[in-house]
C-alpha cells in the first residue's frame, strides 16, 4: 500500500536499485482506515525534513510513540495506491526503501487492511511502510515541495477522492531561499561522502540532532523562520564549504561520483 512517492507509477517503476524496471501487475486506488499519512521519517532539513510513513491513529492497538501531524486529513483514514507485485519485484521495492534487515533501517513493514475504491472488490491485506521508532519524529515536519509534487501527481493519476487531493495541495511544504538550498546541497555532498564512502556517520547525526532541535515549519511566524534560517546556516556552513571545495576539485578532475550527481539532480529540481 503506497502512500508516498509510491503513489506515482513512474517513480515506482523506476526505483529499483539495480537499474531494472519494477513490473507492476496491478495498481489501483484504495483507502486504509484508522491510519494517516505522516511525514515523520527523519530526513535531512532543510532539503528533505521528513519522508512519508503510514502512521496508526491513537485509536488503534498499533499506535505506539504517536507523532502529531502538521495538517490532519479531516477523516481518520489514508488514501493511496494498492499495488500488486511479484515476489521478485516486491523485494526490489523493499530494498530501494532500505528494508535490508539491518538494525538501522528506517522503515518497518506493517500489515493493513486496504479497501479498494472499486466497491465490487473485497478488502485485502496489504503491506505498508511505517517509520521505525528510532527515526520516527514526534511531530511531522514539512515535506519538501519536490516530494509533495510527486504525491500530488500520483494522487491525480490514481484519481484519489477530491478531498484527499485538496488535503495534499493544502499541506505546508518546506520553503527555503535559494542561497540556503545551495549551502544545504554542498553540506550534503560533504556529509554524504563521509557517511557512504568512508562510513563516518557521526557528523551527520550531530547535524541532524541540531537541525531538528531548532526546526520550525514553513507556516510558523516569519520571525521564527528567519531565526531558523540563520541558525541552520551556521550549522551547515562549515561542512558546506568543505563540500564546495571537494566538488570543485572532483569536477575539475572529471571524477564526480555518480552519488553526487544524483544528489544534484534530485535536490536542484525545486529551483527550476
Short mmCIF file of C-alpha atoms in Angstrom, two decimals:
data_model
loop_
_atom_site.label_atom_id
_atom_site.label_comp_id
_atom_site.label_asym_id
_atom_site.label_seq_id
_atom_site.Cartn_x
_atom_site.Cartn_y
_atom_site.Cartn_z
CA UNK A 1 0.00 0.00 0.00
CA UNK A 2 1.86 3.04 -1.31
CA UNK A 3 1.26 6.45 0.24
CA UNK A 4 4.38 8.50 -0.55
CA UNK A 5 6.36 8.56 -3.76
CA UNK A 6 4.97 5.08 -4.48
CA UNK A 7 1.70 6.78 -5.42
CA UNK A 8 3.41 7.56 -8.71
CA UNK A 9 3.58 4.69 -11.19
CA UNK A 10 6.60 6.26 -12.90
CA UNK A 11 8.51 6.60 -9.64
CA UNK A 12 7.60 3.09 -8.53
CA UNK A 13 8.61 1.52 -11.84
CA UNK A 14 11.99 3.28 -11.76
CA UNK A 15 13.02 2.81 -8.15
CA UNK A 16 14.93 -0.47 -8.44
CA UNK A 17 18.50 -0.15 -7.15
CA UNK A 18 19.87 -2.45 -9.87
CA UNK A 19 18.58 -0.33 -12.76
CA UNK A 20 15.89 -2.78 -13.88
CA UNK A 21 12.24 -1.79 -14.23
CA UNK A 22 9.75 -2.69 -11.50
CA UNK A 23 6.95 -4.57 -13.26
CA UNK A 24 3.58 -3.69 -11.75
CA UNK A 25 0.86 -6.34 -12.05
CA UNK A 26 -1.93 -4.06 -10.88
CA UNK A 27 -2.21 -0.61 -9.31
CA UNK A 28 -5.44 0.93 -8.05
CA UNK A 29 -6.80 3.45 -5.56
CA UNK A 30 -7.62 2.24 -2.06
CA UNK A 31 -8.12 3.51 1.47
CA UNK A 32 -6.90 2.29 4.86
CA UNK A 33 -8.97 3.16 7.92
CA UNK A 34 -7.59 4.43 11.26
CA UNK A 35 -4.22 5.39 9.78
CA UNK A 36 -2.86 8.65 8.43
CA UNK A 37 -0.26 9.90 6.01
CA UNK A 38 2.62 11.09 8.17
CA UNK A 39 5.86 12.83 7.21
CA UNK A 40 7.60 11.65 10.35
CA UNK A 41 10.50 9.62 8.97
CA UNK A 42 13.50 11.72 9.96
CA UNK A 43 15.05 13.29 6.87
CA UNK A 44 17.69 15.98 6.47
CA UNK A 45 16.42 19.54 6.81
CA UNK A 46 16.15 21.93 5.17
CA UNK A 47 16.14 19.93 1.89
CA UNK A 48 14.02 16.91 2.90
CA UNK A 49 12.88 17.35 6.52
CA UNK A 50 10.53 14.37 6.60
CA UNK A 51 9.50 11.45 4.39
CA UNK A 52 6.18 9.63 4.09
CA UNK A 53 5.07 6.94 6.54
CA UNK A 54 1.77 5.23 7.32
CA UNK A 55 1.03 6.09 10.92
CA UNK A 56 -1.62 4.33 13.05
CA UNK A 57 -4.06 6.73 14.69
CA UNK A 58 -4.30 6.76 18.52
CA UNK A 59 -7.43 4.60 18.41
CA UNK A 60 -5.53 1.54 17.11
CA UNK A 61 -3.59 -1.06 19.07
CA UNK A 62 -0.51 -0.44 16.89
CA UNK A 63 -0.37 3.23 17.87
CA UNK A 64 2.86 3.44 19.88
CA UNK A 65 5.02 6.57 20.08
CA UNK A 66 2.47 8.54 18.07
CA UNK A 67 3.61 11.60 16.14
CA UNK A 68 1.48 14.68 15.64
CA UNK A 69 0.51 15.89 12.16
CA UNK A 70 1.28 19.35 10.82
CA UNK A 71 -2.03 19.22 8.97
CA UNK A 72 -4.53 16.41 9.52
CA UNK A 73 -6.93 14.99 6.95
CA UNK A 74 -10.49 15.52 8.15
CA UNK A 75 -11.28 11.80 8.23
CA UNK A 76 -9.45 9.00 10.14
CA UNK A 77 -8.13 7.31 7.02
CA UNK A 78 -5.32 7.33 4.49
CA UNK A 79 -5.77 7.06 0.74
CA UNK A 80 -3.15 5.54 -1.51
CA UNK A 81 -2.12 3.01 -4.14
CA UNK A 82 -2.89 -0.68 -3.73
CA UNK A 83 -0.14 -2.31 -5.76
CA UNK A 84 0.21 -5.95 -6.80
CA UNK A 85 3.79 -7.12 -7.41
CA UNK A 86 5.58 -10.39 -7.99
CA UNK A 87 7.74 -11.60 -5.05
CA UNK A 88 10.87 -10.63 -7.00
CA UNK A 89 9.69 -7.09 -7.68
CA UNK A 90 8.39 -6.72 -4.12
CA UNK A 91 11.91 -7.45 -2.87
CA UNK A 92 13.31 -4.85 -5.26
CA UNK A 93 10.94 -2.21 -3.93
CA UNK A 94 11.71 -3.06 -0.31
CA UNK A 95 15.43 -2.93 -0.98
CA UNK A 96 15.05 0.51 -2.57
CA UNK A 97 13.23 1.62 0.60
CA UNK A 98 16.14 0.48 2.75
CA UNK A 99 14.44 -2.68 4.06
CA UNK A 100 17.59 -4.76 4.49
CA UNK A 101 17.09 -6.46 7.85
CA UNK A 102 19.79 -4.30 9.42
CA UNK A 103 19.13 -2.65 12.81
CA UNK A 104 19.46 0.87 11.38
CA UNK A 105 16.88 0.56 8.59
CA UNK A 106 14.39 3.45 8.60
CA UNK A 107 11.14 1.66 7.71
CA UNK A 108 9.31 -1.36 9.06
CA UNK A 109 6.72 -3.40 7.17
CA UNK A 110 3.24 -3.38 8.69
CA UNK A 111 0.14 -5.25 7.52
CA UNK A 112 -3.02 -3.21 7.00
CA UNK A 113 -6.48 -3.77 5.52
CA UNK A 114 -6.84 -1.85 2.27
CA UNK A 115 -10.31 -1.18 0.86
CA UNK A 116 -10.29 -0.70 -2.92
CA UNK A 117 -12.21 2.24 -4.36
CA UNK A 118 -13.90 -0.30 -6.63
CA UNK A 119 -16.69 -1.47 -4.31
CA UNK A 120 -17.07 -4.72 -6.26
CA UNK A 121 -13.72 -5.84 -4.82
CA UNK A 122 -13.31 -7.06 -1.23
CA UNK A 123 -10.83 -5.56 1.28
CA UNK A 124 -7.37 -7.12 1.15
CA UNK A 125 -4.38 -7.40 3.42
CA UNK A 126 -1.53 -5.24 2.19
CA UNK A 127 1.97 -4.31 3.34
CA UNK A 128 2.70 -0.66 4.09
CA UNK A 129 5.76 1.13 5.46
CA UNK A 130 5.93 2.86 8.81
CA UNK A 131 8.87 4.83 10.20
CA UNK A 132 10.66 2.81 12.87
CA UNK A 133 10.83 4.21 16.40
CA UNK A 134 14.46 5.32 16.26
CA UNK A 135 13.82 7.61 13.25
CA UNK A 136 10.17 8.47 13.98
CA UNK A 137 9.73 12.14 14.78
CA UNK A 138 7.25 13.19 17.46
CA UNK A 139 5.87 15.94 15.23
CA UNK A 140 5.66 15.96 11.43
CA UNK A 141 7.93 18.50 9.72
CA UNK A 142 7.08 19.96 6.32
CA UNK A 143 7.81 17.66 3.38
CA UNK A 144 9.78 19.23 0.55
CA UNK A 145 7.97 20.75 -2.40
CA UNK A 146 9.76 18.22 -4.63
CA UNK A 147 8.44 15.30 -2.61
CA UNK A 148 4.92 16.68 -2.32
CA UNK A 149 4.79 17.26 -6.08
CA UNK A 150 5.30 13.51 -6.61
CA UNK A 151 2.48 12.74 -4.16
CA UNK A 152 0.08 15.16 -5.83
CA UNK A 153 0.88 13.83 -9.30
CA UNK A 154 0.40 10.24 -8.12
CA UNK A 155 -2.88 11.10 -6.40
CA UNK A 156 -4.11 12.70 -9.63
CA UNK A 157 -3.08 9.67 -11.70
CA UNK A 158 -4.97 7.36 -9.32
CA UNK A 159 -7.94 9.73 -9.24
CA UNK A 160 -7.99 9.74 -5.45
CA UNK A 161 -11.01 11.37 -3.86
CA UNK A 162 -11.04 15.17 -4.42
CA UNK A 163 -11.00 15.99 -0.71
CA UNK A 164 -7.80 13.97 -0.26
CA UNK A 165 -6.17 15.65 -3.25
CA UNK A 166 -7.11 19.01 -1.74
CA UNK A 167 -5.55 17.91 1.55
CA UNK A 168 -2.28 17.21 -0.27
CA UNK A 169 -2.48 20.52 -2.14
CA UNK A 170 -3.09 22.44 1.12
CA UNK A 171 -0.37 20.72 3.13
CA UNK A 172 2.53 23.05 4.02
CA UNK A 173 5.82 22.30 2.28
CA UNK A 174 9.37 23.33 3.09
CA UNK A 175 10.15 26.83 1.83
CA UNK A 176 13.84 27.70 1.71
CA UNK A 177 15.65 30.50 -0.12
CA UNK A 178 17.97 29.62 -3.00
CA UNK A 179 21.15 30.57 -1.14
CA UNK A 180 20.30 28.28 1.76
CA UNK A 181 19.42 25.49 -0.67
CA UNK A 182 22.90 25.71 -2.22
CA UNK A 183 24.52 25.62 1.22
CA UNK A 184 22.44 22.58 2.15
CA UNK A 185 23.35 20.77 -1.09
CA UNK A 186 27.09 21.32 -0.61
CA UNK A 187 26.74 20.23 3.01
CA UNK A 188 25.01 17.05 1.83
CA UNK A 189 27.88 16.35 -0.54
CA UNK A 190 30.37 16.54 2.35
CA UNK A 191 28.34 14.53 4.86
CA UNK A 192 27.17 12.10 2.16
CA UNK A 193 30.76 11.26 1.19
CA UNK A 194 31.68 10.76 4.84
CA UNK A 195 28.64 8.56 5.51
CA UNK A 196 28.53 6.40 2.37
CA UNK A 197 32.12 6.31 1.16
CA UNK A 198 34.02 6.37 4.46
CA UNK A 199 31.24 5.07 6.80
CA UNK A 200 31.74 8.04 9.14
CA UNK A 201 28.21 8.96 10.24
CA UNK A 202 28.75 10.84 13.49
CA UNK A 203 28.97 14.35 11.90
CA UNK A 204 25.67 13.90 10.05
CA UNK A 205 24.00 12.54 13.21
CA UNK A 206 25.14 15.55 15.22
CA UNK A 207 23.95 17.88 12.46
CA UNK A 208 20.58 16.16 12.30
CA UNK A 209 20.09 16.44 16.06
CA UNK A 210 20.94 20.16 15.98
CA UNK A 211 18.76 20.91 12.94
CA UNK A 212 15.68 19.25 14.41
CA UNK A 213 16.21 21.00 17.75
CA UNK A 214 15.86 24.37 16.00
CA UNK A 215 13.37 23.30 13.31
CA UNK A 216 10.26 25.37 12.63
CA UNK A 217 7.72 24.61 9.85
CA UNK A 218 7.10 26.93 6.92
CA UNK A 219 3.76 28.06 8.38
CA UNK A 220 5.44 29.38 11.55
CA UNK A 221 5.59 33.17 12.16
CA UNK A 222 8.08 34.91 9.86
CA UNK A 223 10.41 35.95 12.71
CA UNK A 224 10.84 32.33 13.79
CA UNK A 225 11.50 31.27 10.20
CA UNK A 226 14.20 33.92 9.77
CA UNK A 227 15.87 32.91 13.02
CA UNK A 228 15.70 29.27 11.91
CA UNK A 229 17.36 30.10 8.58
CA UNK A 230 20.19 31.93 10.36
CA UNK A 231 20.74 29.07 12.80
CA UNK A 232 20.54 26.47 10.02
CA UNK A 233 23.15 28.38 8.02
CA UNK A 234 25.53 28.48 10.98
CA UNK A 235 25.16 24.71 11.46
CA UNK A 236 25.62 23.80 7.79
CA UNK A 237 28.16 26.34 6.58
CA UNK A 238 31.43 24.74 7.82
CA UNK A 239 30.75 21.38 6.12
CA UNK A 240 29.15 23.11 3.12
CA UNK A 241 32.43 24.95 2.47
CA UNK A 242 34.26 21.62 2.55
CA UNK A 243 31.64 20.12 0.22
CA UNK A 244 32.01 23.04 -2.20
CA UNK A 245 35.80 22.67 -2.37
CA UNK A 246 35.62 18.89 -2.76
CA UNK A 247 33.01 19.20 -5.51
CA UNK A 248 35.10 21.75 -7.45
CA UNK A 249 38.18 19.54 -7.25
CA UNK A 250 36.22 16.48 -8.39
CA UNK A 251 34.64 18.45 -11.22
CA UNK A 252 37.99 19.79 -12.46
CA UNK A 253 39.42 16.27 -12.49
CA UNK A 254 36.25 14.74 -14.02
CA UNK A 255 35.89 12.40 -11.06
CA UNK A 256 32.48 13.38 -9.68
CA UNK A 257 30.94 10.19 -8.20
CA UNK A 258 27.51 9.15 -9.53
CA UNK A 259 26.12 9.54 -5.99
CA UNK A 260 26.91 13.28 -6.02
CA UNK A 261 25.42 13.69 -9.49
CA UNK A 262 22.21 12.07 -8.22
CA UNK A 263 22.15 14.44 -5.24
CA UNK A 264 22.49 17.44 -7.53
CA UNK A 265 19.83 16.16 -9.96
CA UNK A 266 17.31 15.46 -7.19
CA UNK A 267 17.75 18.49 -4.99
CA UNK A 268 18.18 21.06 -7.74
CA UNK A 269 14.74 20.15 -9.17
CA UNK A 270 12.88 22.56 -6.94
CA UNK A 271 14.92 25.51 -8.20
CA UNK A 272 13.69 25.01 -11.77
#
